[in-house]
mmCIF file of C-alpha atoms in Angstrom:
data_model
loop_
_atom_site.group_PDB
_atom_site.id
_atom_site.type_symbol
_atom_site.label_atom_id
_atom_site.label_comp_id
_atom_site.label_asym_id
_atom_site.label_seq_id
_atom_site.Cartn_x
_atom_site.Cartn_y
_atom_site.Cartn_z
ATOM 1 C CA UNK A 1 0.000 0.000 0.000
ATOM 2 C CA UNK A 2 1.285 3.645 -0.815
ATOM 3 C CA UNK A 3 1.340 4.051 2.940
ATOM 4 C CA UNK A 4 3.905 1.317 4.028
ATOM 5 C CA UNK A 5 6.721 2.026 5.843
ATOM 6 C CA UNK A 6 8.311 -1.480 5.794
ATOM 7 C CA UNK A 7 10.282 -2.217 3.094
ATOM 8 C CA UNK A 8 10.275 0.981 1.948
ATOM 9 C CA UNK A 9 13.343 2.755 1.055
ATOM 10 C CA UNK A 10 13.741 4.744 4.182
ATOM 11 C CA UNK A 11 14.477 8.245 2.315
ATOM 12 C CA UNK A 12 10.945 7.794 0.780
ATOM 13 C CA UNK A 13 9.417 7.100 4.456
ATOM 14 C CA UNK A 14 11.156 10.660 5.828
ATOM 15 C CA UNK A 15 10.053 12.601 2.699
ATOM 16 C CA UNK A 16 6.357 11.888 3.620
ATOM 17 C CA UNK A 17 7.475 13.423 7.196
ATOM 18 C CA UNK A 18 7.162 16.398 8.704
ATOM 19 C CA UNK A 19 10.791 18.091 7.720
ATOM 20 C CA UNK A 20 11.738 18.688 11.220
ATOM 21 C CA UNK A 21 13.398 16.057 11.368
ATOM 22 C CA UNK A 22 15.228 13.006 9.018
ATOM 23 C CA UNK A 23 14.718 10.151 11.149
ATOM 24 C CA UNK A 24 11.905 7.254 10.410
ATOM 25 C CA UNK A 25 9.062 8.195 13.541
ATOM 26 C CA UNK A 26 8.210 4.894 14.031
ATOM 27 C CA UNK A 27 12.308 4.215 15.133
ATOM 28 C CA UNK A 28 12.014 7.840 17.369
ATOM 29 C CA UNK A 29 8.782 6.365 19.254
ATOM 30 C CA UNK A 30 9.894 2.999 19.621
ATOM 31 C CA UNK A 31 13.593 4.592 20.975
ATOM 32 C CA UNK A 32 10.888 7.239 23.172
ATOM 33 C CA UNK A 33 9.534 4.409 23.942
ATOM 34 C CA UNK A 34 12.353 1.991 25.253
ATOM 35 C CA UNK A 35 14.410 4.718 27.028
ATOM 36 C CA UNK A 36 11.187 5.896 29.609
ATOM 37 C CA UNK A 37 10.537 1.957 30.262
ATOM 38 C CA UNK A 38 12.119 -0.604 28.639
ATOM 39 C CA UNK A 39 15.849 -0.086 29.452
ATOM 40 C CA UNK A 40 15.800 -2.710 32.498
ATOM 41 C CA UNK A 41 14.163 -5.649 29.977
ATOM 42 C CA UNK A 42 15.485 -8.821 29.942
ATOM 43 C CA UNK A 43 17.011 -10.022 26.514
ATOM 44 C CA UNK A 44 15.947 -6.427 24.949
ATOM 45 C CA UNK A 45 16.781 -6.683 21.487
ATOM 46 C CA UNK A 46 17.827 -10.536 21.114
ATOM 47 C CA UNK A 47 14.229 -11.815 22.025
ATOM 48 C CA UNK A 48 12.073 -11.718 19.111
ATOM 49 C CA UNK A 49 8.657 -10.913 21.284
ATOM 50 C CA UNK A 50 5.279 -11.904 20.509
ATOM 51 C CA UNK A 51 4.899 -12.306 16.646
ATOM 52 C CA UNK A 52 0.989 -11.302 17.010
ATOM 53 C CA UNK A 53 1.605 -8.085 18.921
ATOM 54 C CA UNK A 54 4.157 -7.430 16.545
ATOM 55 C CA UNK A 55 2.545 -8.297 13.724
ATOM 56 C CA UNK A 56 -0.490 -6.059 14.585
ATOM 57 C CA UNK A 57 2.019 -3.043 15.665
ATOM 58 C CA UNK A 58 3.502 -3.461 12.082
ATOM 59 C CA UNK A 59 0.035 -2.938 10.449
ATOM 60 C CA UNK A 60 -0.856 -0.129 12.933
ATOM 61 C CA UNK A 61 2.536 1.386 11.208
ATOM 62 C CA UNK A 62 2.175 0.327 7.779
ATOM 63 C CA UNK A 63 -1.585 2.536 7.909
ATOM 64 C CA UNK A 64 -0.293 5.434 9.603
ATOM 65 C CA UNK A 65 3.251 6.458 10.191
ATOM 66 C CA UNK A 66 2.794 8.610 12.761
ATOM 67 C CA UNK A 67 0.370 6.179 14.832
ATOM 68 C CA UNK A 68 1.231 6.449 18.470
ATOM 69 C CA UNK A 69 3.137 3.038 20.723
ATOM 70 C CA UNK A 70 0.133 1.322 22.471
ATOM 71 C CA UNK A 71 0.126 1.898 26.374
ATOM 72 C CA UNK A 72 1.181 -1.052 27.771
ATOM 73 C CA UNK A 73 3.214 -3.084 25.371
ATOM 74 C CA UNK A 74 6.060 -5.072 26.558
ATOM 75 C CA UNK A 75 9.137 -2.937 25.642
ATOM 76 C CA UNK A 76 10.549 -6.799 24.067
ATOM 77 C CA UNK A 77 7.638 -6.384 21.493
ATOM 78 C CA UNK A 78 8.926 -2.286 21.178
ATOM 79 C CA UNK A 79 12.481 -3.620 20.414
ATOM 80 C CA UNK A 80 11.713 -6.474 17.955
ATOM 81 C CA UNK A 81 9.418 -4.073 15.923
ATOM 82 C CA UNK A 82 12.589 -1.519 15.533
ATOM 83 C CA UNK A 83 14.395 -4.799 14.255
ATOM 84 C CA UNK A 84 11.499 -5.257 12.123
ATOM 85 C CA UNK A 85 11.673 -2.170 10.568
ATOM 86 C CA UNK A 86 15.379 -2.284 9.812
ATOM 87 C CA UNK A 87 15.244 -5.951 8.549
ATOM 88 C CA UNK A 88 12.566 -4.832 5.665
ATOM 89 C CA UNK A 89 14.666 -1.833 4.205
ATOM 90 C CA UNK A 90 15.714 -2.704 0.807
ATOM 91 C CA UNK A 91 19.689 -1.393 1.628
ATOM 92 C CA UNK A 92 21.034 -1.518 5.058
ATOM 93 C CA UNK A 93 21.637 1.975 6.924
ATOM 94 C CA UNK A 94 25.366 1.830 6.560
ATOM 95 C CA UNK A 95 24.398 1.094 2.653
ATOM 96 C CA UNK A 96 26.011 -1.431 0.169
ATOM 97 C CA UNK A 97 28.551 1.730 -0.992
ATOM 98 C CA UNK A 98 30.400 2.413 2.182
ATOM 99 C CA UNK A 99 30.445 -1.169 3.611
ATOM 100 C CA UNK A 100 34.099 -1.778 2.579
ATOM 101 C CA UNK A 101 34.899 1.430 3.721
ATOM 102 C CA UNK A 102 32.893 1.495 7.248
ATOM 103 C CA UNK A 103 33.932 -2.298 8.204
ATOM 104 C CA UNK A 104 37.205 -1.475 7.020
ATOM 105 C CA UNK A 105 37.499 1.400 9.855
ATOM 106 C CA UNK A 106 36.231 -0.435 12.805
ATOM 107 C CA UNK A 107 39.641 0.258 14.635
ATOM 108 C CA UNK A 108 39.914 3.463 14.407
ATOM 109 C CA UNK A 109 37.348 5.856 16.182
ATOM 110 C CA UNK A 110 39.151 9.355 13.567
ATOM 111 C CA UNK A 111 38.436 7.225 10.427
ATOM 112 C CA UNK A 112 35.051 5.972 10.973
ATOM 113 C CA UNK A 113 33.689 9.444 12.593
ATOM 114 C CA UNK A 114 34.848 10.623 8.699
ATOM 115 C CA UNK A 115 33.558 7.717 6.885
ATOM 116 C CA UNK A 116 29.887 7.887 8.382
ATOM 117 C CA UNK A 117 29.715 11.228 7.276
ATOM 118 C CA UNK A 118 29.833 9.891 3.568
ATOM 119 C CA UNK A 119 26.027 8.458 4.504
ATOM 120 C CA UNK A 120 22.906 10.249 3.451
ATOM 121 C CA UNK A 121 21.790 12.829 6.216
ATOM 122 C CA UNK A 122 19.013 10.097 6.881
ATOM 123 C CA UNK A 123 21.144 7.246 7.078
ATOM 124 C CA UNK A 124 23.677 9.039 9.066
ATOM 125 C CA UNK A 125 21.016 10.490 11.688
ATOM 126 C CA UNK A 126 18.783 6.872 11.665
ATOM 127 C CA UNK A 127 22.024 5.183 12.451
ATOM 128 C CA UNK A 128 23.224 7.505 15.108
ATOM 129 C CA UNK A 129 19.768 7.172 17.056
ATOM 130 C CA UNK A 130 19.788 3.419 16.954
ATOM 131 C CA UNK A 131 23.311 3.542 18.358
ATOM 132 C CA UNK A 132 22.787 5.762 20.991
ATOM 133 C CA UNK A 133 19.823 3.524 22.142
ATOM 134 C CA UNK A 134 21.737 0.949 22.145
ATOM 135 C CA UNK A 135 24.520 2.664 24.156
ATOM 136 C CA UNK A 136 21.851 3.146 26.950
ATOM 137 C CA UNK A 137 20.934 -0.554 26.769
ATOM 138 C CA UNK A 138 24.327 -1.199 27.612
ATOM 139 C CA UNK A 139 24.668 0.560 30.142
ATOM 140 C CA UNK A 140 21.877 -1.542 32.300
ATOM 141 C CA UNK A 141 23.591 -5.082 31.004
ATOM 142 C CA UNK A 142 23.766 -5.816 34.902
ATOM 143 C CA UNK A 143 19.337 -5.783 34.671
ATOM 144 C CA UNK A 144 18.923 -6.360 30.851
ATOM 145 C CA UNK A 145 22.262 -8.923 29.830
ATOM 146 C CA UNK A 146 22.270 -7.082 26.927
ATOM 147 C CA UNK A 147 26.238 -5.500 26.681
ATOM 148 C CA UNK A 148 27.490 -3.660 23.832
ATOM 149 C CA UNK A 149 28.747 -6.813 22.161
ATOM 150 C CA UNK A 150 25.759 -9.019 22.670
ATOM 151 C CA UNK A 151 23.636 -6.650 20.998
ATOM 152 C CA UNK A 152 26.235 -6.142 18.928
ATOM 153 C CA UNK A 153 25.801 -9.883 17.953
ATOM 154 C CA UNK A 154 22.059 -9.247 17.378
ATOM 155 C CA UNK A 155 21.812 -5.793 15.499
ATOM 156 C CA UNK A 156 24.769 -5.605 13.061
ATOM 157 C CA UNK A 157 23.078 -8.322 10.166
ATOM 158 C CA UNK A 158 19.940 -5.971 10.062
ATOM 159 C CA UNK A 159 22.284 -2.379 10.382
ATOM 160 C CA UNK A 160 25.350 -3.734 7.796
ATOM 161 C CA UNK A 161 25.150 -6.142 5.325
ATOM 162 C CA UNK A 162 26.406 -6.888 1.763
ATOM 163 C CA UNK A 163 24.662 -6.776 -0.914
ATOM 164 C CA UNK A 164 22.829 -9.952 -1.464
ATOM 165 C CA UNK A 165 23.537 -11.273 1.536
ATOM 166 C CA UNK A 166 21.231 -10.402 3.910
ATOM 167 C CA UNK A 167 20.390 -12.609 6.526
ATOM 168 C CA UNK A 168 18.011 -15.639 6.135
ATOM 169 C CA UNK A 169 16.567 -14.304 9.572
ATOM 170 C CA UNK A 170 15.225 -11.565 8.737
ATOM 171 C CA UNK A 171 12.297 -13.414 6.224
ATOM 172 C CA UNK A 172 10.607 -13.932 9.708
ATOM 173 C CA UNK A 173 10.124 -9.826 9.625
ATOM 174 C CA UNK A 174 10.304 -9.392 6.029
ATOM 175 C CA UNK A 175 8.467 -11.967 3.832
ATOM 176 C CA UNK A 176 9.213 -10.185 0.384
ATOM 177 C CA UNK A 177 8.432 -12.664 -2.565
ATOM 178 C CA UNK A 178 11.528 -11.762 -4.122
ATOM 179 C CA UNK A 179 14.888 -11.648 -2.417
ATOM 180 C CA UNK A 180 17.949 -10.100 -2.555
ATOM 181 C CA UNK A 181 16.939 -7.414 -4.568
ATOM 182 C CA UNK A 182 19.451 -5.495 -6.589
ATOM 183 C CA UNK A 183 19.082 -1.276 -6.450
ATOM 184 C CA UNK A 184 18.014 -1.488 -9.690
ATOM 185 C CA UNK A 185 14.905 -3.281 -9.173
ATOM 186 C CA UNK A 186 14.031 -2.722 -5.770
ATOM 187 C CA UNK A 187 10.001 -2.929 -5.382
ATOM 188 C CA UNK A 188 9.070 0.072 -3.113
ATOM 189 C CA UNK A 189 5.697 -0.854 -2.789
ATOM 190 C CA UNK A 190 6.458 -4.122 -0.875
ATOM 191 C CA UNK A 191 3.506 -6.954 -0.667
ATOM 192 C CA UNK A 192 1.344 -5.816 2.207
ATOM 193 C CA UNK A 193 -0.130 -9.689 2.870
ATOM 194 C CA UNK A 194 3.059 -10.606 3.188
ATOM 195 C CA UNK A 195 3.194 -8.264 6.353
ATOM 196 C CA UNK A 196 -0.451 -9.242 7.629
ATOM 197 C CA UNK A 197 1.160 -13.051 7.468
ATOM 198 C CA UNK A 198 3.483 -11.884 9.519
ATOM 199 C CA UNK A 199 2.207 -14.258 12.645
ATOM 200 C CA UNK A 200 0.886 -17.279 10.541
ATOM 201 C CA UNK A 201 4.153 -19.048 10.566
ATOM 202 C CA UNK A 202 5.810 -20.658 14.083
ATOM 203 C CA UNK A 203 3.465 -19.362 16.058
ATOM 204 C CA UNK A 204 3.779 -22.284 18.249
ATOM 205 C CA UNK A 205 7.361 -21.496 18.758
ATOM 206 C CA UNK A 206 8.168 -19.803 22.249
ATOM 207 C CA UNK A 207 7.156 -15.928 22.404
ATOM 208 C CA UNK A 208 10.320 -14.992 23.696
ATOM 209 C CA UNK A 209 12.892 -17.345 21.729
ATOM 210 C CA UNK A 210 15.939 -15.682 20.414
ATOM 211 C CA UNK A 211 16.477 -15.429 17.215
ATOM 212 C CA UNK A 212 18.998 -17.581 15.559
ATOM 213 C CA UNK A 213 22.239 -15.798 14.289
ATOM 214 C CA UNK A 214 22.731 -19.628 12.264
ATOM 215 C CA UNK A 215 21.089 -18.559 9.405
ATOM 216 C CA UNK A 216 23.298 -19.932 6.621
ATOM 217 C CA UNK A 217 25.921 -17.397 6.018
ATOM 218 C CA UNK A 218 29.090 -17.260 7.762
ATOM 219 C CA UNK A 219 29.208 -14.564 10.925
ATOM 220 C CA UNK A 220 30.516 -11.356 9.646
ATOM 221 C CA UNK A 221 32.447 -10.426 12.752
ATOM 222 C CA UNK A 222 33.693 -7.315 11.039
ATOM 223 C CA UNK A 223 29.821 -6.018 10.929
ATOM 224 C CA UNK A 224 29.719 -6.895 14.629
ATOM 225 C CA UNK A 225 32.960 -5.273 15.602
ATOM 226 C CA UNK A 226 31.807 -2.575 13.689
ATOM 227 C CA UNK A 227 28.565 -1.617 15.661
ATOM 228 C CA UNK A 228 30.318 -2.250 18.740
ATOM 229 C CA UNK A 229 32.485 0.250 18.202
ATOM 230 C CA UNK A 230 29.575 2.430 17.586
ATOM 231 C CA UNK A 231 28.555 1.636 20.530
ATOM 232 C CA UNK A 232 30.877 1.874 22.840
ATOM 233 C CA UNK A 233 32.524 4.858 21.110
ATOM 234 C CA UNK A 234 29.269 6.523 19.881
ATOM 235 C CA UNK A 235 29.421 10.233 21.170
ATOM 236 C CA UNK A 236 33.150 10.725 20.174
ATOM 237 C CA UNK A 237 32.156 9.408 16.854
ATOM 238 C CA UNK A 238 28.715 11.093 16.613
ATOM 239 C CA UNK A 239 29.976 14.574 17.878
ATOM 240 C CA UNK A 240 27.854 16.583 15.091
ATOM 241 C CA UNK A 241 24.541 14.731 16.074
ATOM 242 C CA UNK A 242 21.602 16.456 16.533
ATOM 243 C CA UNK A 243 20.862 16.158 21.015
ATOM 244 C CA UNK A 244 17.663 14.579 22.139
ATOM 245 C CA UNK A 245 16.570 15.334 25.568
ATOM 246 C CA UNK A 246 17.579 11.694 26.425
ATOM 247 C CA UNK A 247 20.470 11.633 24.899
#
């Protein structure tokens, strides 16, 4: 439907935005969301939730962008939407262009401040609000056992991946009916059943399962080293960064 936000190219999703400000709202409410009181939840970010609740928060998205978080909803189901949303945009946030470049400057904290600055304002601003959530995350491991490597370990295959191989995971969020989708043919109006299915599949499986990293492609530590780093190092990297009152 014209107004999906998943697996929509995320520059078209902030052009049908107020211009205040180039960040996706449904990632700013769910971040809103997680910092007032979800910080303290167990396995935040490596549990996949409830598929239902997810799969009706999608829809509630997918109809109106600017829809407001339920009151009430487990911040697990908050943090595997956000994964959601990432996992269904045709080209990661760090984008196929600069993933040479960005996994190439993990080590260095000078070099990789300059190299994310290559990334579309969106890009650069989506992916500097993710990682400052996560920072915060990681700083209540001791309640949450979530530290910056762990979700590390869970966030880099749906933040930095090559193209063509994204992660077989991610089909759990993203049921596209074509994959691996080169730029020039990208759908950007994705299937919408394939969303409303979201739930139909596994549903016996336990609500709060992980999900698997095995997902036949080889690890790409680099990716994960890479968003650790942005993690741990993410306001000397991010020193331009527009300031949220939580951050």
């Amino acid at each position: 439907a014209s107004t999906d936000v998943f697996g929509v190219p995320i520059e078209d999703t902030v052009q049908r935005q107020p211009p205040s400000w180039p960040i996706p709202h449904i990632l700013v409410k769910c971040a809103d969301y997680l910092i007032l009181s979800g910080l303290n939840s167990l396995d935040l970010f490596k549990s996949e939730g409830d598929k239902k609740v997810v799969q009706k928060l999608v829809s509630l998205y997918n109809q109106d962008l600017n829809a407001s978080l339920p009151e009430g909803v487990n911040p697990v189901d908050v943090a595997a939407l956000a994964k959601c949303y990432l996992a269904s945009l045709p080209e990661p946030l760090t984008t196929f262009e600069l993933y040479n470049e960005i996994r190439g400057a993990r080590s260095s904290i000078h070099a990789m401040r300059n190299i994310l600055k290559k990334l579309p304002t969106v890009n650069y601003m989506t992916l500097e609000l993710i990682t400052a959530l996560l920072l915060h995350v990681s700083q209540k491991s001791l309640l949450n056992k979530m530290d910056a490597r762990s979700l590390a370990m869970e966030m880099a295959p749906i933040i930095m991946w090559q193209k063509g191989r994204k992660p077989e995971y991610c089909r759990q969020f993203w049921n596209h009916p074509s994959k691996n989708l080169s730029k020039k043919n990208m759908d950007p109006t994705p299937n919408y059943n394939a969303w409303d299915m979201l739930a139909e599949e596994g549903e016996s499986v336990d609500a709060s399962s992980p999900i698997p990293l095995d997902d036949g492609l080889p690890v790409d530590f680099g990716a994960i080293d890479v968003i650790q780093c942005l993690i741990e190092h993410h306001n000397a990297i991010f020193t331009d960064a527009n300031e949220t009152v939580w951050r």
